[in-house]
Short mmCIF file of C-alpha atoms in Angstrom, two decimals:
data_model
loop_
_atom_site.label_atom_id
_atom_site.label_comp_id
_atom_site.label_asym_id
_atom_site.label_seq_id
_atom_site.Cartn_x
_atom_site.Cartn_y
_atom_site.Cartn_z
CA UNK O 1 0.00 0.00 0.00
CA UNK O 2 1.51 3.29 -0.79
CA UNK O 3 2.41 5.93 1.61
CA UNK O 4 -0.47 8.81 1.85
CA UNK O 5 0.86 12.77 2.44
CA UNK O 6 -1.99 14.90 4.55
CA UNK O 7 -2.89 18.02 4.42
CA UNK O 8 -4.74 17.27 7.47
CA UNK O 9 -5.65 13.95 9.66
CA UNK O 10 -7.90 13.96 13.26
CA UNK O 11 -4.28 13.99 15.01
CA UNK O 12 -3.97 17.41 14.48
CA UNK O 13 -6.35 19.73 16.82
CA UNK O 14 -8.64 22.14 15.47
CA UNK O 15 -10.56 24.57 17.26
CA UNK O 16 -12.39 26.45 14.39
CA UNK O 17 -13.38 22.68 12.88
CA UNK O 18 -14.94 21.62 16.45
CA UNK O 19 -16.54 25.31 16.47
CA UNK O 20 -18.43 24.89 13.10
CA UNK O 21 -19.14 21.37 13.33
CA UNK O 22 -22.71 21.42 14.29
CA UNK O 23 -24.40 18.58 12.80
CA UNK O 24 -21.71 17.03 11.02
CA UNK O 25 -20.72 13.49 13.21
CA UNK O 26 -16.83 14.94 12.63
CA UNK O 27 -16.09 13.81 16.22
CA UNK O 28 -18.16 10.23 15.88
CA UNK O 29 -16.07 8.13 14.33
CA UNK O 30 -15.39 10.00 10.89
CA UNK O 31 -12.11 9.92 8.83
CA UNK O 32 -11.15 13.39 8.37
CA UNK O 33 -7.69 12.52 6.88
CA UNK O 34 -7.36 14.94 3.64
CA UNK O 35 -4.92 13.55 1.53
CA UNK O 36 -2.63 16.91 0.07
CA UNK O 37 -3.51 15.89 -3.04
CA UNK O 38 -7.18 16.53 -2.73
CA UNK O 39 -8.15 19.08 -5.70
CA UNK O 40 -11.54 20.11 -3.64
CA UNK O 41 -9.17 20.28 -1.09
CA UNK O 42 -6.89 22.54 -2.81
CA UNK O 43 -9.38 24.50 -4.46
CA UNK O 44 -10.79 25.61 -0.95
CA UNK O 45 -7.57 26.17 0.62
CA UNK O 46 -6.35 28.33 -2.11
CA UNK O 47 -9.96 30.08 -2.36
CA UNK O 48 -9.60 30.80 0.85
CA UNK O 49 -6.16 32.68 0.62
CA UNK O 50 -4.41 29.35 1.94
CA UNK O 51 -6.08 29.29 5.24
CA UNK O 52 -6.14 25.48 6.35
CA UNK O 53 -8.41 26.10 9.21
CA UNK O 54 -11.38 27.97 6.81
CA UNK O 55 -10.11 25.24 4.21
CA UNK O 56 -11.25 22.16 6.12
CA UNK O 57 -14.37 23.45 7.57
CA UNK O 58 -15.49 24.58 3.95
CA UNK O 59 -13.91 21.37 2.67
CA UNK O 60 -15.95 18.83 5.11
CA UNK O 61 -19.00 20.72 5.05
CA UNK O 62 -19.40 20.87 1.98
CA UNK O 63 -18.79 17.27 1.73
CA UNK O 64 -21.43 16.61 4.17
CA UNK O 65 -24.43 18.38 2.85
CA UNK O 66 -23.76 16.73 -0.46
CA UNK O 67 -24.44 12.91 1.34
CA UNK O 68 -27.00 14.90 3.77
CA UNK O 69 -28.70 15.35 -0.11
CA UNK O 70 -28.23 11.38 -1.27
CA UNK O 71 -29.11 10.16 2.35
CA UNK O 72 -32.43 11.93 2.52
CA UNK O 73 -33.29 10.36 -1.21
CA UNK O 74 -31.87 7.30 -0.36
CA UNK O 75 -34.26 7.26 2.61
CA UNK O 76 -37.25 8.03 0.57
CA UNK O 77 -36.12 5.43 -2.33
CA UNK O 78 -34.76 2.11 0.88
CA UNK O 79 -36.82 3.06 3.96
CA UNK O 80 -33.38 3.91 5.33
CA UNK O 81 -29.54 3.63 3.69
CA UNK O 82 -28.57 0.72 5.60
CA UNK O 83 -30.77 -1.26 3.35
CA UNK O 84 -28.80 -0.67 0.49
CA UNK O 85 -27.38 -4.00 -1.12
CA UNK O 86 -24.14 -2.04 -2.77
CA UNK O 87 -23.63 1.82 -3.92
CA UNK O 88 -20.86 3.35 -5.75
CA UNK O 89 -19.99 6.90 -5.52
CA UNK O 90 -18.38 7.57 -8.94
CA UNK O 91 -15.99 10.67 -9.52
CA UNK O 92 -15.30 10.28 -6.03
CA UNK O 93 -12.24 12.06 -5.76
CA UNK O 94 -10.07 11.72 -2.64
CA UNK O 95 -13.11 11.12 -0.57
CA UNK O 96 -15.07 13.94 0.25
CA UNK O 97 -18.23 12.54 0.14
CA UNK O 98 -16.93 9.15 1.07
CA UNK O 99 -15.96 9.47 4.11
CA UNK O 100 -19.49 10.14 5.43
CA UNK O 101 -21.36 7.40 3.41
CA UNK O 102 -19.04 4.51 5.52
CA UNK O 103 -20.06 6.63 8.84
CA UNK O 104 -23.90 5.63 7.55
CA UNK O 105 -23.14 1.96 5.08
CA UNK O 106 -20.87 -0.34 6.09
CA UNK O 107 -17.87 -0.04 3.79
CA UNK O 108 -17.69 -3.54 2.46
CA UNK O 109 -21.06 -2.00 0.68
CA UNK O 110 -19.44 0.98 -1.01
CA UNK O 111 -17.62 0.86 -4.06
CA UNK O 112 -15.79 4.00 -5.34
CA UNK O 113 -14.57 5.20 -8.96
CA UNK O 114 -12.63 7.95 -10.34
CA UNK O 115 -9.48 8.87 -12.39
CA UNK O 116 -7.01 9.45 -9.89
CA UNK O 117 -5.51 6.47 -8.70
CA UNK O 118 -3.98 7.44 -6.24
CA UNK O 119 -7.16 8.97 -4.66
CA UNK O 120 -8.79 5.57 -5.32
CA UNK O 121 -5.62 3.96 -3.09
CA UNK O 122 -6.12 6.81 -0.39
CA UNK O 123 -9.79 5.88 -0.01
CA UNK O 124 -9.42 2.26 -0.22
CA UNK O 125 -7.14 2.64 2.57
CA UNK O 126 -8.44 5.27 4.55
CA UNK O 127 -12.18 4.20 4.78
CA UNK O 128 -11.72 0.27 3.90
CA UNK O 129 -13.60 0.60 0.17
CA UNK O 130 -13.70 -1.58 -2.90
CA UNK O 131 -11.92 1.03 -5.68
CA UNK O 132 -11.66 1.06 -9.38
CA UNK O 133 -9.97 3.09 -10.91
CA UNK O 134 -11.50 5.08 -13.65
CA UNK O 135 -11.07 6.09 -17.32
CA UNK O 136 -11.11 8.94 -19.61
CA UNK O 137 -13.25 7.12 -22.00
CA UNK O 138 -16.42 4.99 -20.93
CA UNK O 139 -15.19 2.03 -23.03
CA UNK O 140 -12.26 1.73 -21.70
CA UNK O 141 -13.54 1.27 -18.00
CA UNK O 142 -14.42 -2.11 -16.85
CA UNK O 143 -16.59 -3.28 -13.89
CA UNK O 144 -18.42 -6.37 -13.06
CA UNK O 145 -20.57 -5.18 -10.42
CA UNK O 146 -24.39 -4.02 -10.24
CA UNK O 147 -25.35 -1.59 -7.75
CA UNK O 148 -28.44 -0.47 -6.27
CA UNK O 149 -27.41 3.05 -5.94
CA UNK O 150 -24.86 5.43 -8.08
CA UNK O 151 -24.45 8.61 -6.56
CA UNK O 152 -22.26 11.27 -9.19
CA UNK O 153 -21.02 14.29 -8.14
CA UNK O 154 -20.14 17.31 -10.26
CA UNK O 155 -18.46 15.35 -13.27
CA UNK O 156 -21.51 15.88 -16.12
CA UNK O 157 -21.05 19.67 -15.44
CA UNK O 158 -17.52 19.04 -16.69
CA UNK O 159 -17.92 16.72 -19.44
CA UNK O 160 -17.79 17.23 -23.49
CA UNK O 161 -20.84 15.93 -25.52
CA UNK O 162 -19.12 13.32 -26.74
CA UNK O 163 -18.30 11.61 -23.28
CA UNK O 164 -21.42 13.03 -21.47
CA UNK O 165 -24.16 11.00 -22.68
CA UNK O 166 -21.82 7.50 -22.97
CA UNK O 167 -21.07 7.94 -19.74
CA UNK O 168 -24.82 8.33 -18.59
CA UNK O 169 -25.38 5.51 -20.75
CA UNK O 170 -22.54 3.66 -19.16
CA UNK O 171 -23.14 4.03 -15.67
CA UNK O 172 -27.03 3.65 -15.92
CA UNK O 173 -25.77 -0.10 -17.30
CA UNK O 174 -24.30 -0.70 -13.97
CA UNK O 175 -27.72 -0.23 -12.06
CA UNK O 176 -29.39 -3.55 -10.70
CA UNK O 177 -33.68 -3.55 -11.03
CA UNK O 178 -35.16 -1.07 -9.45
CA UNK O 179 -32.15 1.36 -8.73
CA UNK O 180 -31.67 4.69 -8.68
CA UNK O 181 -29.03 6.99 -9.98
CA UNK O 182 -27.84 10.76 -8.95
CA UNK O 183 -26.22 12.75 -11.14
CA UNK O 184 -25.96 16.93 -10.78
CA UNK O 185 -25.14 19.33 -13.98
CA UNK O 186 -24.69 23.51 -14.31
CA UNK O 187 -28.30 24.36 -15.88
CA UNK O 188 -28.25 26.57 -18.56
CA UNK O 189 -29.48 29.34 -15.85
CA UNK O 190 -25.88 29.50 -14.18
CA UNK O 191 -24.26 30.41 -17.82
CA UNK O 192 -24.31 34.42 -17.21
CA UNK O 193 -26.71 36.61 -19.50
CA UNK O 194 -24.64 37.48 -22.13
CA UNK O 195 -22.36 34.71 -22.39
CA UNK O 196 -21.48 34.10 -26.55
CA UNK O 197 -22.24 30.49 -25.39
CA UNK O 198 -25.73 31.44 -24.83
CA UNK O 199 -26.70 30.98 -28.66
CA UNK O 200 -24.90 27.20 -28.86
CA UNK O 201 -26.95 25.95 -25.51
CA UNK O 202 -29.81 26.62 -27.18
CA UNK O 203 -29.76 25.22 -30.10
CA UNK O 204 -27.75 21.75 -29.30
CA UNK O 205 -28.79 21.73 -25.43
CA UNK O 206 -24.92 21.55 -24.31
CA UNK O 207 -22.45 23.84 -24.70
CA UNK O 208 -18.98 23.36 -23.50
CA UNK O 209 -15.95 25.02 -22.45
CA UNK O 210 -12.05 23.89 -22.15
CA UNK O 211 -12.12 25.37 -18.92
CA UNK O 212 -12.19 24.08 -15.03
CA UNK O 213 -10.94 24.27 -11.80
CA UNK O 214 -8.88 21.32 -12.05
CA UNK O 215 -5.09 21.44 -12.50
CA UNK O 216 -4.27 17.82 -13.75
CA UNK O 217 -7.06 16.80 -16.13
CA UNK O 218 -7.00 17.56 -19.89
CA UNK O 219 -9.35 20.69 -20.56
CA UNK O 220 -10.47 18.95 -23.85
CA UNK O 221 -11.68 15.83 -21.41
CA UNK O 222 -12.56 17.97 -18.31
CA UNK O 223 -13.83 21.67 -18.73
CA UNK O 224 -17.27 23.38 -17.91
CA UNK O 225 -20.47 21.87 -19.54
CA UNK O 226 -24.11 23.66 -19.39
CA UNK O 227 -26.76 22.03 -20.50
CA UNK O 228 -30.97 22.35 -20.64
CA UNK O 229 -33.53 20.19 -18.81
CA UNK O 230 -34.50 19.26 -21.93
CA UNK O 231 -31.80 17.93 -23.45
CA UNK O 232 -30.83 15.77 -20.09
CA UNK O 233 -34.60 14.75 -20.25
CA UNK O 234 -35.36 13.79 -23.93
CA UNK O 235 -31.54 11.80 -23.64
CA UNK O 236 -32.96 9.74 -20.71
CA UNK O 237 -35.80 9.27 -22.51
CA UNK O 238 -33.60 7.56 -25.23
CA UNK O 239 -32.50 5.40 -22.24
CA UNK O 240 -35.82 4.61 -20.87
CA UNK O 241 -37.05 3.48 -24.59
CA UNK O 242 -34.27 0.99 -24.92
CA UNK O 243 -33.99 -0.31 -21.63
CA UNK O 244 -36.82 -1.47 -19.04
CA UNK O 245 -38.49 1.96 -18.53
CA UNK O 246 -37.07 4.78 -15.60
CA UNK O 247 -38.77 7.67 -14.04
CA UNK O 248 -36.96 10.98 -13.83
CA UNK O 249 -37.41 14.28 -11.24
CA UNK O 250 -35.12 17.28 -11.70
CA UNK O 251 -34.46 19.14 -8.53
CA UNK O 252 -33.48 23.25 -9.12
CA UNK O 253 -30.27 23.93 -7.30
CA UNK O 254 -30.48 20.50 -5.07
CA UNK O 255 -26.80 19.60 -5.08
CA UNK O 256 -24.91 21.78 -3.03
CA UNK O 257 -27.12 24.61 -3.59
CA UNK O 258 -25.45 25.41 -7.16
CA UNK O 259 -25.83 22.45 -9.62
CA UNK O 260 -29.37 21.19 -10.41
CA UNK O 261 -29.55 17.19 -9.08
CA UNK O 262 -31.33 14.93 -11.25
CA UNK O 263 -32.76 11.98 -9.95
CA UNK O 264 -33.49 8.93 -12.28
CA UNK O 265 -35.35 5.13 -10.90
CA UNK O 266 -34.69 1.93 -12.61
CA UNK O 267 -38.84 1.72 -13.43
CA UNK O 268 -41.68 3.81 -14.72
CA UNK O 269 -44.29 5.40 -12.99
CA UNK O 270 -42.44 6.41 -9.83
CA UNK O 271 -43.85 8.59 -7.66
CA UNK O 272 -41.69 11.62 -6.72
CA UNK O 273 -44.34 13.43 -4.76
CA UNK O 274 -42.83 12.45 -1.14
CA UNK O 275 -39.56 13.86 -2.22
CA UNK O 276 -38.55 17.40 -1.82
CA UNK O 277 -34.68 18.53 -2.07
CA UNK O 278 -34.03 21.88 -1.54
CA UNK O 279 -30.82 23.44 -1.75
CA UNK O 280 -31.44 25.15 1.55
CA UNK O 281 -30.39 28.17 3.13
CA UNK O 282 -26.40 28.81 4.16
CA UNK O 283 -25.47 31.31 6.81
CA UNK O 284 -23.39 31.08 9.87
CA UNK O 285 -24.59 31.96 12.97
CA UNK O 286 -21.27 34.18 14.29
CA UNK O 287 -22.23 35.56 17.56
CA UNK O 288 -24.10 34.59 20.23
CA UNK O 289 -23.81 36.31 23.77
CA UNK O 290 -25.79 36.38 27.20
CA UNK O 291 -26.15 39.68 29.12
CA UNK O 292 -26.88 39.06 33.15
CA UNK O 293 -29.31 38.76 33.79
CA UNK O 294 -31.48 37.41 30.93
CA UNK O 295 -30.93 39.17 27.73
CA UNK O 296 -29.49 36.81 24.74
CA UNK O 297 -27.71 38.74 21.46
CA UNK O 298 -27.35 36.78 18.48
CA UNK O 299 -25.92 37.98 15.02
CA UNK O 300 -25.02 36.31 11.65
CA UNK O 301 -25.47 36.14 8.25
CA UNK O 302 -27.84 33.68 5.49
CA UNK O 303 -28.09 33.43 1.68
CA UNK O 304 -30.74 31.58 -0.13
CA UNK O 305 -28.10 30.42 -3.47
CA UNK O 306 -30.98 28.13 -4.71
CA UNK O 307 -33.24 30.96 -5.56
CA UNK O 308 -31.19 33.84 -5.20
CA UNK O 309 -33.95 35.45 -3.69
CA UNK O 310 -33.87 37.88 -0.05
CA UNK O 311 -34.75 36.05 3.07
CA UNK O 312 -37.99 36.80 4.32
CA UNK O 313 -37.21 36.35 8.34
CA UNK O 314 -34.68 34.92 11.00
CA UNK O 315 -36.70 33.23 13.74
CA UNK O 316 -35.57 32.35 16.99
CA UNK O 317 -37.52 29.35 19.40
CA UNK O 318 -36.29 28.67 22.77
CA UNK O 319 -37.05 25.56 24.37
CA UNK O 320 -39.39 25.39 21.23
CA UNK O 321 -41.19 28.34 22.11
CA UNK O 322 -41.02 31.22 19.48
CA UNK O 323 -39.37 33.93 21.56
CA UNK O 324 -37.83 36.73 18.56
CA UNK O 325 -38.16 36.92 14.63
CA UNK O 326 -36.51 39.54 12.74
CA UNK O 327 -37.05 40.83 9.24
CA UNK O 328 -34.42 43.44 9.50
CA UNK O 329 -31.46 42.57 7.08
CA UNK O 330 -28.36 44.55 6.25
CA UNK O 331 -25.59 43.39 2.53
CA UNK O 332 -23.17 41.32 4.42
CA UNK O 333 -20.47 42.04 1.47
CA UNK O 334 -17.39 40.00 3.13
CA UNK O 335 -19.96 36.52 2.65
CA UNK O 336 -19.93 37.59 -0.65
CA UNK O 337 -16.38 35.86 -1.76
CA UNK O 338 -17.44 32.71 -0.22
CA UNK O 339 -19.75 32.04 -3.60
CA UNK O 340 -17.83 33.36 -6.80
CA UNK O 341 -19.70 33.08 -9.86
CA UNK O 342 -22.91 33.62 -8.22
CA UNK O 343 -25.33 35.92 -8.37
CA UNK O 344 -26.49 36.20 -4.36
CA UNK O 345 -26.40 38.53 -2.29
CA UNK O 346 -25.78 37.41 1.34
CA UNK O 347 -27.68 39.58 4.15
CA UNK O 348 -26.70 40.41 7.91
CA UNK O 349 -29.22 40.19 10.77
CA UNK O 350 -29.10 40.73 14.53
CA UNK O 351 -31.64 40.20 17.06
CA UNK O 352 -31.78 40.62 20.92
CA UNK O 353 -34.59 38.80 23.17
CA UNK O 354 -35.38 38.02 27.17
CA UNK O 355 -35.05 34.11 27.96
CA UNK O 356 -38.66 33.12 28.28
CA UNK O 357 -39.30 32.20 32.38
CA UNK O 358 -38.29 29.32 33.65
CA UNK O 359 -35.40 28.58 30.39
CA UNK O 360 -32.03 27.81 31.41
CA UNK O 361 -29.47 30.36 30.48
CA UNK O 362 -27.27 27.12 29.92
CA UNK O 363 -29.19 23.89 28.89
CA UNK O 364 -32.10 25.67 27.06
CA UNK O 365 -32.67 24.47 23.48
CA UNK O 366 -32.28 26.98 21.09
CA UNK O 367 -33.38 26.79 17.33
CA UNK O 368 -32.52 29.22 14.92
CA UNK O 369 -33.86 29.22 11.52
CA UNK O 370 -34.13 31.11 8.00
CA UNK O 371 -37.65 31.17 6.05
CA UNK O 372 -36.65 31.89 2.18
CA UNK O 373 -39.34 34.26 -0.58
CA UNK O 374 -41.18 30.82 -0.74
CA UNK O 375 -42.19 31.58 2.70
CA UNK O 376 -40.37 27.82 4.17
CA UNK O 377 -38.54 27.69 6.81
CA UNK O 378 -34.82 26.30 6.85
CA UNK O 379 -32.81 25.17 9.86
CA UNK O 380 -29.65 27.30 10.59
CA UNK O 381 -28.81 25.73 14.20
CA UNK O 382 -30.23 23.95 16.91
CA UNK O 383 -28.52 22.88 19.94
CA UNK O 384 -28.53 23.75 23.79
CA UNK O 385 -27.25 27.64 24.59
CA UNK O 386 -24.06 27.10 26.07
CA UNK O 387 -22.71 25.55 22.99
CA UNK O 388 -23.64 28.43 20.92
CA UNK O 389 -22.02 30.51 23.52
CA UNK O 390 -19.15 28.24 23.37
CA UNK O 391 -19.26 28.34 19.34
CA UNK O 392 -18.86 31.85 18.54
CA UNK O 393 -16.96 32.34 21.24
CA UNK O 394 -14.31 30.26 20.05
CA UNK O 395 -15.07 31.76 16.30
CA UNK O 396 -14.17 35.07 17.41
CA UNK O 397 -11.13 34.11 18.93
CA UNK O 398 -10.23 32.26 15.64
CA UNK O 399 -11.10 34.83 13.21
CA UNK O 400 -9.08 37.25 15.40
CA UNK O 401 -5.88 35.07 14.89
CA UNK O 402 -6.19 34.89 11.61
CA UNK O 403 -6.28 38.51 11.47
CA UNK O 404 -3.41 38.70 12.69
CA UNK O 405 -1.43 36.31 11.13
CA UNK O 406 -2.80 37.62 7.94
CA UNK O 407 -1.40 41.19 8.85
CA UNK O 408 1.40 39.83 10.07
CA UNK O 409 2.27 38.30 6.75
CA UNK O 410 1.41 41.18 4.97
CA UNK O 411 4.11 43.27 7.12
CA UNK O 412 6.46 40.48 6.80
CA UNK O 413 6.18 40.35 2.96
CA UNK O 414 6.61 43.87 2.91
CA UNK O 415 9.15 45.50 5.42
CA UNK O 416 8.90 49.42 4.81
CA UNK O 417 5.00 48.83 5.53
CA UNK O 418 5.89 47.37 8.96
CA UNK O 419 8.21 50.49 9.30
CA UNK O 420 5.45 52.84 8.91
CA UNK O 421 2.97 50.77 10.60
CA UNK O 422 5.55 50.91 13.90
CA UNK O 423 6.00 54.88 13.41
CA UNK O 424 2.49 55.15 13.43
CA UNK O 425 1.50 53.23 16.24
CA UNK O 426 4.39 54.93 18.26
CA UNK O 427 2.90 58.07 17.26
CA UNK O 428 -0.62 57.66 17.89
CA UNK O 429 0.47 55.89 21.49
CA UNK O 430 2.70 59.42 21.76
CA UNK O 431 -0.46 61.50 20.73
CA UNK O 432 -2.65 59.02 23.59
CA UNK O 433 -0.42 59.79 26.10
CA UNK O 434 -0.21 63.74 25.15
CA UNK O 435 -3.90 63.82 25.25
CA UNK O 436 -4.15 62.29 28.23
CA UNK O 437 -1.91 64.66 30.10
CA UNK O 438 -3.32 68.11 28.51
CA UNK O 439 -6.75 66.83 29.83
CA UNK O 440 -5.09 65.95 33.03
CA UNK O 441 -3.05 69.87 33.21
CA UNK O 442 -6.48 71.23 32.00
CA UNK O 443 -8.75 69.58 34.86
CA UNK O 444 -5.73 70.87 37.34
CA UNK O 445 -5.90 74.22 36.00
CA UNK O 446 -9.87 74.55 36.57
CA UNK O 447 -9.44 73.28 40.18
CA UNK O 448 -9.75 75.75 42.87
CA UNK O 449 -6.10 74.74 44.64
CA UNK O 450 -4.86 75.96 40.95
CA UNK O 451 -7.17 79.17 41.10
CA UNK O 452 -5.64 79.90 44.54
CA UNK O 453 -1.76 78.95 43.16
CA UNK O 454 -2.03 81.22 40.38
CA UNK O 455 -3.58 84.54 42.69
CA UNK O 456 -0.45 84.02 45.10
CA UNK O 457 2.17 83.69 41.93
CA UNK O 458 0.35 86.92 40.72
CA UNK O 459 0.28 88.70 43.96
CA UNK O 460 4.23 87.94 44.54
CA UNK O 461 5.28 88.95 40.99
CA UNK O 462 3.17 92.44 41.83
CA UNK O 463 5.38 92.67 45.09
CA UNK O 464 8.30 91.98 43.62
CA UNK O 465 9.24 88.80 45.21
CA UNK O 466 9.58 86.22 42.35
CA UNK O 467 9.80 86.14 38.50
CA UNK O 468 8.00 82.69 38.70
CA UNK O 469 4.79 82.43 36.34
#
């Protein structure tokens, strides 16, 4: 077995990981070894102006709400994911995603696929998988296994038309009877208005750019595809009239907020109805403070990236109780990097409330939650009040540090800066202290021993006594 570099493994402490972990089972049994190789890795780290700490908590996030996704229609399609006979997870990367499907199916279950094979050897390794390594073209990869479920993360927004559909041809091959696959694209409504590439989606349904975010693959093989429901539809279709038959639903924005998920069942008829995936809403709840002897602050900041439309209201419940709501948003523009190529606009809020009698200022439950336009309502924490007080606590004290090793590095990259940034600071502390004393001379100078100092100076000078003033 080879030997694995990290970028990060559950050896290493981190405080701003534990902070934002709420809801992610990070500390219940979960791999979080990141091998340095990791491109999503990568891209987040250097996104993030090479911050490991913001890296990893934007890294494994993100990599949780994508299963969060496939285990909710897993649930609806099983009863519950334990009752899946075998999955794959193709395009799987170094095991973002995989890492929480073996925390949920046993991994003798779970088969994993993609290019890189040394991020098929990682997982294999790190989370006790079957691998196969992947190929560039669809007939050149060979597997002899059926699976109930095939879950595929962002690769058909990358793919050329010739690859794209022999690949959904391909993998839908691999499903056993009554399976279902998952697959998310870019919909033609994330190419911006404008775009020369406009005209081509239109008329063939794809269009397709040697472009991407990755720094290993061919462009030509692995770029930036857009394509319409209705060419992803009327190709199924195609599918569905050669094969058995297969029901289709198309969910706006359901993978990862961004890419629409399409979700496609080995037989017709099925009934989608029970089945609603909603990108959600993202925010962080950043502060959270208690004021004796029963006043709670809380501040933060939300985005609705599936609709791009405002938030209609924060609402607060204690103990289940509804205790504040707030419709009062301000632009929170430093949110705004976090999404680049998107059109949102995330929005900061604030609200301050009493604890209702008889809630603990400690133990009591508090839920915190976004409603979107639609008017429905979207979980942004729940858990007890001390570790939301504990949470941003430790957040500030985080974001604080890297502050100031961020300033620090810029004075360090750039000497003559920290020069001036030393003069200055002596100089306003010189200023301070000058202040400070001509407010001090001036309150001595009103006083009435000063009054009486200065009358006997005056009267002595008039006498001819002393030249002292």
């Amino acid at each position: 077995m080879p030997e694995h570099s990290l970028a990060y493994s559950q050896d290493q402490p981190n405080a701003l990981l534990l902070a934002l972990s709420d809801g992610m089972p990070i500390c219940d049994g979960v791999d979080l070894g990141v091998h340095e190789e990791d491109e999503m890795w990568r891209i987040f780290y250097y996104r993030g102006s090479q911050n490991l700490d913001q890296s990893l908590v934007m890294y494994f996030h993100s990599g949780w709400k994508i299963w969060s996704t496939y285990r909710q229609i897993l649930t609806w399609h099983f009863g519950e994911p334990g009752r899946i006979g075998k999955i794959l997870d193709f395009a799987s990367g170094y095991g973002r995603v995989t890492r929480f499907i073996v925390h949920d199916i046993p991994p003798e279950r779970v088969w994993i696929s993609d290019i890189y094979a040394r991020g098929v050897d990682f997982q294999r390794q790190r989370f006790g998988v079957h691998g196969l390594v992947s190929t560039a073209d669809p007939a050149d990869f060979r597997c002899g296994e059926r699976f109930d479920a095939i879950l595929v993360s962002s690769l058909f927004s990358h793919l050329p038309a010739r690859t794209f559909l022999r690949w959904l041809r391909h993998l839908w091959s691999l499903l056993s009877p009554g399976g279902i696959l998952m697959f998310s694209v870019h919909d033609e409504a994330l190419l911006p208005a404008g775009h020369p590439g406009k005209g081509k989606l239109a008329a063939r349904g794809l269009y397709f750019e040697e472009e991407s975010e990755s720094s290993s693959l061919s462009k030509a093989q692995y770029g930036t595809t857009w394509v319409t429901e209705r060419y992803v539809r009327d190709n199924l279709g195609r599918m569905a009239a050669n094969t058995r038959g297969l029901s289709v639903a198309r969910y706006p924005r359901g993978f990862a907020s961004l890419q629409d998920l399409y979700v496609v069942v080995d037989r017709p008829g099925e009934d989608f109805s029970g089945l609603d995936v909603t990108g959600g809403v993202d925010g962080v709840l950043d502060q959270c403070s208690f004021a004796f002897p029963r006043q709670i602050h809380l501040s933060g900041w939300g985005v609705d990236r599936a609709s791009s439309e405002p938030l209609r209201e924060i609402r607060v419940r204690i103990d289940g109780q509804a205790v504040r709501s707030s419709t009062d948003f301000h632009p929170c523009p430093e949110a705004v990097a976090l999404f680049p190529m998107e059109n949102v606009q995330p929005v900061r809020w604030q609200l301050t409330f009493d604890l209702p009698q008889g809630a603990d200022h400690t133990s009591a439950l508090l839920t915190l939650a976004a409603v979107d336009a639609a008017g429905r309502e979207h979980g942004m924490f729940e858990g007890p009040l001390h570790v939301a007080l504990l949470r941003t606590a430790r957040m500030g004290l985080l974001y604080m540090r890297i502050e100031h090793e961020a300033e620090m590095a810029r004075l360090c990259a750039d000497p003559e800066a920290r020069i001036e940034r030393e003069v200055a600071r002596l100089r306003a502390n010189a200023e301070e202290r000058i202040g400070v004393l001509e407010t001090r001379i001036a309150a001595m100078r009103a006083s009435r021993f000063w009054k009486m100092r200065d009358g006997w100076f005056a009267l002595k000078r008039r006498l001819g006594l002393t030249n002292e003033i």
